Amino acid sequence: MKYCITVLLLICCTIATARAGDEARVSPPDLASVRELDLETAQRMALQSNPDMAAAQARIEQARARVRQAVAAWWPSIDLNATGSRVRRSDSAYAVAQFFPSISGQSTDRIYDQSAASLQATWVLFDGFYRSFSQQQAEFGEKSQEAARLDAQRQLVSAVAEAFFNAQLAQT
């Protein structure tokens, strides 16, 4: 049984790892379809195929996830716990259980099962404005990442324009 569980766990991990690489990849632009390369086309192609832009977008998504996490701190949480165990009493504990069966309120068997379950709901009412500041920090982090993406986009477009105009100047 342990062997089957181990094999299933390995298969699940392998599938999860293989699927992690299947994320949407931007295909490079088809240069054969470009008849005349103008500045706008060159800039669009650079923005589509530059890995820095994809990384900047991923950082924005991470910042959005942090905002959602900070907002989630305002909601109540529900915890469900369950435990189970099989107990085998020692010789002395078994003798005591046989001698005082009604006092402990438990089984007098040498081997018995114990189980417990609990449900707990918590809702933080006041935490010294920690949630408010945490949410604001996450929102400002998201704005910062969006500004960083726009700055990287601006720099890339500027570099492409400079290279494009230098190439045109070299042809004349």
XYZ file of N, CA and C in Angstrom:
516
model
N 0.825 -1.192 0.000
C 0.000 0.000 0.000
C 0.872 1.260 0.000
N 1.936 1.245 0.832
C 2.822 2.406 0.865
C 3.501 2.605 -0.488
N 3.820 1.503 -1.146
C 4.448 1.580 -2.460
C 3.517 2.248 -3.471
N 2.240 1.881 -3.436
C 1.261 2.476 -4.361
C 1.100 3.968 -4.105
N 1.045 4.345 -2.843
C 0.903 5.766 -2.508
C 2.135 6.537 -2.963
N 3.315 5.956 -2.763
C 4.546 6.618 -3.181
C 4.582 6.792 -4.694
N 4.187 5.773 -5.424
C 4.172 5.855 -6.885
C 3.166 6.904 -7.350
N 1.977 6.924 -6.757
C 0.974 7.926 -7.137
C 1.459 9.339 -6.833
N 2.118 9.512 -5.691
C 2.649 10.819 -5.327
C 3.718 11.261 -6.321
N 4.590 10.351 -6.716
C 5.616 10.677 -7.707
C 5.002 11.053 -9.050
N 3.982 10.332 -9.459
C 3.318 10.639 -10.729
C 2.668 12.015 -10.674
N 1.997 12.319 -9.568
C 1.352 13.637 -9.428
C 2.384 14.756 -9.455
N 3.506 14.560 -8.760
C 4.554 15.585 -8.754
C 5.149 15.769 -10.144
N 5.331 14.672 -10.861
C 5.881 14.755 -12.211
C 4.932 15.496 -13.143
N 3.656 15.199 -13.047
C 2.672 15.877 -13.894
C 2.605 17.359 -13.546
N 2.625 17.675 -12.250
C 2.562 19.080 -11.836
C 3.787 19.843 -12.317
N 4.956 19.197 -12.271
C 6.170 19.863 -12.732
C 6.157 20.034 -14.241
N 5.669 19.044 -14.943
C 5.612 19.142 -16.404
C 4.621 20.207 -16.841
N 3.515 20.345 -16.117
C 2.503 21.342 -16.487
C 2.970 22.748 -16.152
N 3.915 22.886 -15.210
C 4.387 24.217 -14.843
C 5.078 24.893 -16.021
N 5.694 24.138 -16.903
C 6.359 24.708 -18.060
C 5.435 24.964 -19.229
N 4.169 24.598 -19.126
C 3.225 24.756 -20.229
C 2.536 26.111 -20.238
N 3.059 27.070 -19.497
C 2.403 28.366 -19.435
C 2.451 29.037 -20.802
N 1.604 30.017 -20.960
C 1.464 30.671 -22.261
C 2.762 31.379 -22.631
N 3.370 30.928 -23.679
C 4.599 31.528 -24.165
C 4.264 32.366 -25.390
N 4.902 33.507 -25.464
C 4.684 34.375 -26.611
C 5.602 33.899 -27.720
N 5.013 33.572 -28.844
C 5.825 33.118 -29.968
C 6.507 34.323 -30.600
N 7.725 34.128 -31.082
C 8.406 35.253 -31.718
C 7.676 35.660 -32.994
N 7.731 36.919 -33.326
C 7.018 37.374 -34.517
C 7.610 36.746 -35.776
N 6.758 36.536 -36.739
C 7.171 35.942 -38.009
C 7.778 37.038 -38.880
N 9.085 36.970 -39.056
C 9.764 38.002 -39.836
C 9.509 37.853 -41.331
N 9.112 36.663 -41.759
C 8.847 36.454 -43.186
C 7.605 37.217 -43.640
N 6.696 37.478 -42.726
C 5.469 38.184 -43.103
C 5.662 39.699 -43.158
N 6.796 40.191 -42.693
C 7.058 41.631 -42.697
C 7.677 42.003 -44.041
N 6.968 42.837 -44.794
C 7.471 43.270 -46.110
C 8.413 44.467 -45.952
N 7.952 45.441 -45.198
C 8.763 46.629 -44.978
C 8.756 46.908 -43.484
N 9.930 47.015 -42.936
C 10.050 47.199 -41.488
C 10.025 48.688 -41.173
N 8.934 49.140 -40.596
C 8.861 50.528 -40.161
C 9.076 50.583 -38.647
N 9.112 51.775 -38.111
C 9.429 51.954 -36.695
C 8.382 51.315 -35.789
N 7.106 51.501 -36.092
C 6.050 50.949 -35.240
C 6.092 49.423 -35.221
N 6.333 48.815 -36.385
C 6.406 47.350 -36.451
C 7.601 46.844 -35.660
N 8.729 47.515 -35.778
C 9.926 47.103 -35.037
C 9.694 47.215 -33.533
N 9.058 48.285 -33.110
C 8.785 48.447 -31.681
C 7.791 47.403 -31.189
N 6.752 47.137 -31.965
C 5.765 46.134 -31.570
C 6.413 44.750 -31.474
N 7.271 44.423 -32.442
C 7.952 43.127 -32.418
C 8.880 43.023 -31.212
N 9.556 44.112 -30.874
C 10.456 44.098 -29.720
C 9.673 43.922 -28.424
N 8.532 44.588 -28.324
C 7.720 44.458 -27.111
C 7.149 43.051 -26.968
N 6.796 42.415 -28.082
C 6.215 41.074 -28.022
C 7.243 40.016 -27.668
N 8.468 40.168 -28.144
C 9.433 39.089 -27.984
C 10.469 39.341 -26.896
N 10.398 40.445 -26.202
C 11.381 40.734 -25.167
C 11.015 40.012 -23.875
N 11.917 39.205 -23.321
C 11.603 38.479 -22.083
C 11.485 39.396 -20.862
N 12.107 40.566 -20.917
C 11.979 41.496 -19.792
C 10.546 41.981 -19.629
N 9.843 42.137 -20.734
C 8.450 42.578 -20.650
C 7.573 41.485 -20.048
N 7.848 40.236 -20.414
C 7.094 39.123 -19.817
C 7.393 39.017 -18.328
N 8.646 39.246 -17.950
C 9.007 39.201 -16.530
C 8.342 40.343 -15.766
N 8.279 41.512 -16.380
C 7.615 42.646 -15.731
C 6.130 42.361 -15.537
N 5.503 41.733 -16.530
C 4.086 41.380 -16.398
C 3.895 40.341 -15.295
N 4.814 39.404 -15.179
C 4.729 38.398 -14.114
C 4.867 39.054 -12.742
N 5.740 40.054 -12.629
C 5.881 40.763 -11.348
C 4.605 41.530 -11.000
N 3.928 42.064 -12.008
C 2.652 42.745 -11.761
C 1.618 41.746 -11.253
N 1.570 40.567 -11.853
C 0.625 39.532 -11.398
C 0.934 39.109 -9.964
N 2.206 39.020 -9.623
C 2.579 38.693 -8.247
C 2.117 39.786 -7.291
N 2.278 41.033 -7.692
C 1.843 42.145 -6.843
C 0.327 42.131 -6.676
N -0.404 41.788 -7.726
C -1.865 41.685 -7.615
C -2.256 40.567 -6.659
N -1.515 39.482 -6.687
C -1.793 38.379 -5.759
C -1.531 38.812 -4.321
N -0.498 39.633 -4.105
C -0.240 40.140 -2.750
C -1.363 41.068 -2.287
N -1.934 41.839 -3.215
C -3.073 42.697 -2.861
C -4.262 41.836 -2.455
N -4.542 40.784 -3.238
C -5.656 39.893 -2.886
C -5.411 39.218 -1.537
N -4.167 38.888 -1.258
C -3.836 38.274 0.025
C -4.055 39.265 1.168
N -3.687 40.516 0.964
C -3.889 41.528 2.005
C -5.372 41.798 2.229
N -6.162 41.786 1.169
C -7.609 41.996 1.302
C -8.248 40.816 2.026
N -7.723 39.628 1.808
C -8.289 38.434 2.445
C -8.122 38.453 3.958
N -7.203 39.256 4.469
C -7.015 39.335 5.920
C -8.219 39.968 6.614
N -9.066 40.655 5.866
C -10.254 41.279 6.455
C -11.379 40.281 6.686
N -11.341 39.138 6.059
C -12.419 38.163 6.146
C -12.180 37.178 7.278
N -13.245 36.571 7.774
C -13.070 35.568 8.838
C -12.410 34.307 8.280
N -11.819 33.558 9.188
C -11.212 32.287 8.775
C -11.889 31.152 9.526
N -11.979 30.023 8.866
C -12.598 28.837 9.450
C -11.567 27.723 9.418
N -11.337 27.108 10.562
C -10.378 26.017 10.673
C -11.104 24.757 11.106
N -10.871 23.687 10.393
C -11.436 22.387 10.715
C -10.277 21.456 11.018
N -10.298 20.853 12.202
C -9.237 19.951 12.622
C -9.834 18.610 12.991
N -9.125 17.564 12.650
C -9.541 16.217 13.023
C -8.298 15.407 13.356
N -8.403 14.601 14.412
C -7.303 13.727 14.798
C -7.854 12.346 15.080
N -7.016 11.388 14.893
C -7.385 10.015 15.196
C -6.145 9.243 15.597
N -6.297 8.355 16.543
C -5.152 7.553 16.971
C -5.628 6.211 17.507
N -4.737 5.263 17.456
C -4.980 3.940 18.012
C -4.037 3.804 19.193
N -4.603 3.531 20.375
C -3.831 3.517 21.617
C -3.729 2.086 22.136
N -2.514 1.716 22.521
C -2.295 0.435 23.196
C -1.744 0.759 24.571
N -2.486 0.351 25.578
C -2.106 0.665 26.949
C -0.978 -0.236 27.431
N -0.154 0.339 28.286
C 0.882 -0.463 28.936
C 0.226 -1.385 29.959
N 0.994 -2.308 30.492
C 0.446 -3.267 31.458
C -0.111 -2.554 32.689
N 0.619 -1.575 33.193
C 0.161 -0.878 34.398
C -1.078 -0.021 34.105
N -1.109 0.656 32.957
C -2.278 1.469 32.609
C -3.494 0.585 32.361
N -3.263 -0.588 31.799
C -4.370 -1.523 31.562
C -4.930 -2.031 32.886
N -4.044 -2.300 33.851
C -4.490 -2.763 35.171
C -5.304 -1.683 35.874
N -4.866 -0.429 35.760
C -5.603 0.677 36.386
C -6.966 0.840 35.713
N -7.013 0.728 34.381
C -8.280 0.863 33.661
C -9.243 -0.261 34.028
N -8.729 -1.446 34.282
C -9.575 -2.565 34.693
C -10.078 -2.369 36.117
N -9.248 -1.760 36.953
C -9.606 -1.579 38.351
C -10.623 -0.447 38.536
N -10.465 0.634 37.768
C -11.382 1.783 37.856
C -12.055 2.033 36.505
N -12.930 1.171 36.069
C -13.509 1.349 34.730
C -14.465 2.525 34.621
N -15.181 2.846 35.669
C -16.197 3.898 35.552
C -15.638 5.286 35.815
N -14.488 5.403 36.436
C -13.950 6.723 36.776
C -13.417 7.433 35.527
N -12.677 6.725 34.719
C -12.051 7.381 33.568
C -13.051 7.674 32.454
N -14.114 6.912 32.368
C -15.104 7.129 31.326
C -14.637 6.661 29.963
N -13.526 5.951 29.919
C -12.999 5.453 28.662
C -13.175 3.947 28.589
N -12.786 3.425 27.476
C -12.856 1.983 27.273
C -11.870 1.284 28.201
N -12.207 0.090 28.583
C -11.297 -0.689 29.430
C -10.483 -1.672 28.602
N -10.565 -1.596 27.304
C -9.795 -2.487 26.442
C -8.325 -2.092 26.456
N -7.484 -3.047 26.145
C -6.045 -2.774 26.069
C -5.743 -1.898 24.845
N -6.402 -2.174 23.715
C -6.213 -1.400 22.482
C -7.548 -0.740 22.130
N -7.524 0.557 21.950
C -8.749 1.283 21.610
C -8.409 2.445 20.681
N -9.436 2.964 20.040
C -9.277 4.078 19.107
C -9.782 5.359 19.753
N -9.056 6.449 19.478
C -9.461 7.772 19.943
C -9.598 8.671 18.722
N -10.591 9.524 18.740
C -10.742 10.495 17.654
C -11.369 11.765 18.210
N -11.056 12.850 17.541
C -11.604 14.144 17.947
C -11.701 15.032 16.710
N -12.664 15.917 16.715
C -12.834 16.874 15.622
C -13.223 18.217 16.217
N -12.765 19.277 15.562
C -13.111 20.610 16.043
C -13.265 21.554 14.857
N -14.108 22.532 15.045
C -14.342 23.567 14.049
C -14.198 24.901 14.763
N -13.357 25.776 14.193
C -13.103 27.055 14.839
C -13.218 28.166 13.807
N -13.970 29.192 14.142
C -14.103 30.366 13.284
C -13.531 31.567 14.027
N -12.683 32.330 13.347
C -12.091 33.522 13.955
C -12.257 34.700 13.001
N -12.460 35.857 13.577
C -12.565 37.080 12.809
C -11.879 38.173 13.620
N -10.803 38.694 13.095
C -10.047 39.727 13.789
C -10.815 41.041 13.675
N -11.123 41.634 14.822
C -11.866 42.888 14.817
C -10.939 44.095 14.750
N -9.862 44.065 15.513
C -8.926 45.187 15.515
C -7.525 44.641 15.708
N -6.621 45.080 14.864
C -5.241 44.606 14.956
C -4.236 45.757 14.915
N -4.651 46.912 15.373
C -3.741 48.048 15.400
C -3.466 48.609 14.011
N -4.427 48.534 13.138
C -4.351 49.041 11.764
C -3.338 48.281 10.903
N -2.925 47.098 11.339
C -1.964 46.305 10.570
C -2.532 45.921 9.206
N -3.793 45.493 9.173
C -4.395 45.072 7.902
C -4.515 46.243 6.935
N -4.891 47.409 7.454
C -5.018 48.591 6.587
C -3.678 48.952 5.960
N -2.647 48.996 6.789
C -1.333 49.356 6.274
C -0.777 48.273 5.355
N -1.055 47.039 5.663
C -0.604 45.939 4.811
C -1.280 46.000 3.444
N -2.563 46.311 3.438
C -3.284 46.432 2.169
C -2.762 47.619 1.365
N -2.541 48.752 2.027
C -2.009 49.917 1.322
C -0.618 49.634 0.767
N 0.193 48.939 1.549
C 1.532 48.593 1.094
C 1.469 47.706 -0.147
N 0.574 46.747 -0.141
C 0.433 45.852 -1.296
C -0.073 46.619 -2.516
N -1.014 47.535 -2.313
C -1.534 48.323 -3.438
C -0.458 49.236 -4.020
N 0.344 49.852 -3.148
C 1.431 50.691 -3.648
C 2.495 49.842 -4.346
N 2.704 48.624 -3.869
C 3.630 47.717 -4.543
C 3.152 47.369 -5.939
N 1.839 47.182 -6.082
C 1.278 46.898 -7.407
C 1.464 48.099 -8.335
N 1.191 49.294 -7.820
C 1.385 50.495 -8.642
C 2.852 50.664 -9.024
N 3.741 50.337 -8.103
C 5.170 50.434 -8.374
C 5.594 49.467 -9.476
N 5.069 48.259 -9.437
C 5.409 47.280 -10.475
C 4.840 47.694 -11.834
N 3.644 48.279 -11.836
C 3.077 48.763 -13.096
C 3.914 49.908 -13.661
N 4.384 50.790 -12.780
C 5.243 51.883 -13.232
C 6.581 51.349 -13.742
N 7.107 50.322 -13.093
C 8.365 49.723 -13.551
C 8.191 49.074 -14.923
N 7.037 48.445 -15.160
C 6.784 47.853 -16.481
C 6.693 48.939 -17.548
N 5.993 50.021 -17.226
C 5.893 51.123 -18.190
C 7.258 51.740 -18.472
N 8.098 51.837 -17.445
C 9.438 52.381 -17.640
C 10.281 51.447 -18.506
N 10.196 50.142 -18.254
C 10.932 49.177 -19.081
C 10.431 49.219 -20.518
N 9.124 49.376 -20.688
C 8.549 49.475 -22.033
C 9.050 50.738 -22.723
N 9.087 51.838 -21.991
C 9.569 53.102 -22.557
C 11.030 52.984 -22.977
N 11.853 52.374 -22.129
C 13.268 52.225 -22.458
C 13.474 51.319 -23.671
N 12.693 50.243 -23.750
C 12.820 49.330 -24.886
C 12.397 50.011 -26.181
N 11.284 50.728 -26.145
C 10.809 51.434 -27.345
C 11.825 52.490 -27.763
N 12.414 53.168 -26.797
C 13.426 54.181 -27.101
C 14.678 53.549 -27.713
N 15.103 52.412 -27.172
C 16.286 51.734 -27.714
C 16.028 51.226 -29.129
N 14.837 50.720 -29.384
C 14.498 50.250 -30.734
C 14.461 51.430 -31.697
N 13.897 52.547 -31.263
C 13.838 53.729 -32.134
C 15.247 54.229 -32.445
N 16.105 54.233 -31.444
C 17.482 54.676 -31.674
C 18.196 53.743 -32.653
N 18.040 52.440 -32.467
C 18.669 51.485 -33.388
C 18.079 51.607 -34.789
N 16.777 51.824 -34.874
C 16.115 51.958 -36.176
C 16.636 53.187 -36.920
N 16.713 54.312 -36.218
C 17.178 55.537 -36.870
C 18.666 55.463 -37.197
N 19.457 54.798 -36.365
C 20.875 54.612 -36.681
C 21.042 53.742 -37.922
N 20.193 52.714 -38.057
C 20.258 51.867 -39.251
C 19.856 52.651 -40.489
N 18.858 53.516 -40.378
C 18.460 54.345 -41.518
C 19.559 55.341 -41.868
N 20.199 55.895 -40.850
C 21.280 56.847 -41.082
C 22.467 56.160 -41.745
N 22.725 54.913 -41.370
C 23.849 54.179 -41.961
C 23.586 53.834 -43.418
N 22.328 53.710 -43.817
C 22.001 53.379 -45.203
C 22.165 54.578 -46.132
N 22.124 55.773 -45.598
C 22.211 56.955 -46.469
C 23.627 57.387 -46.720
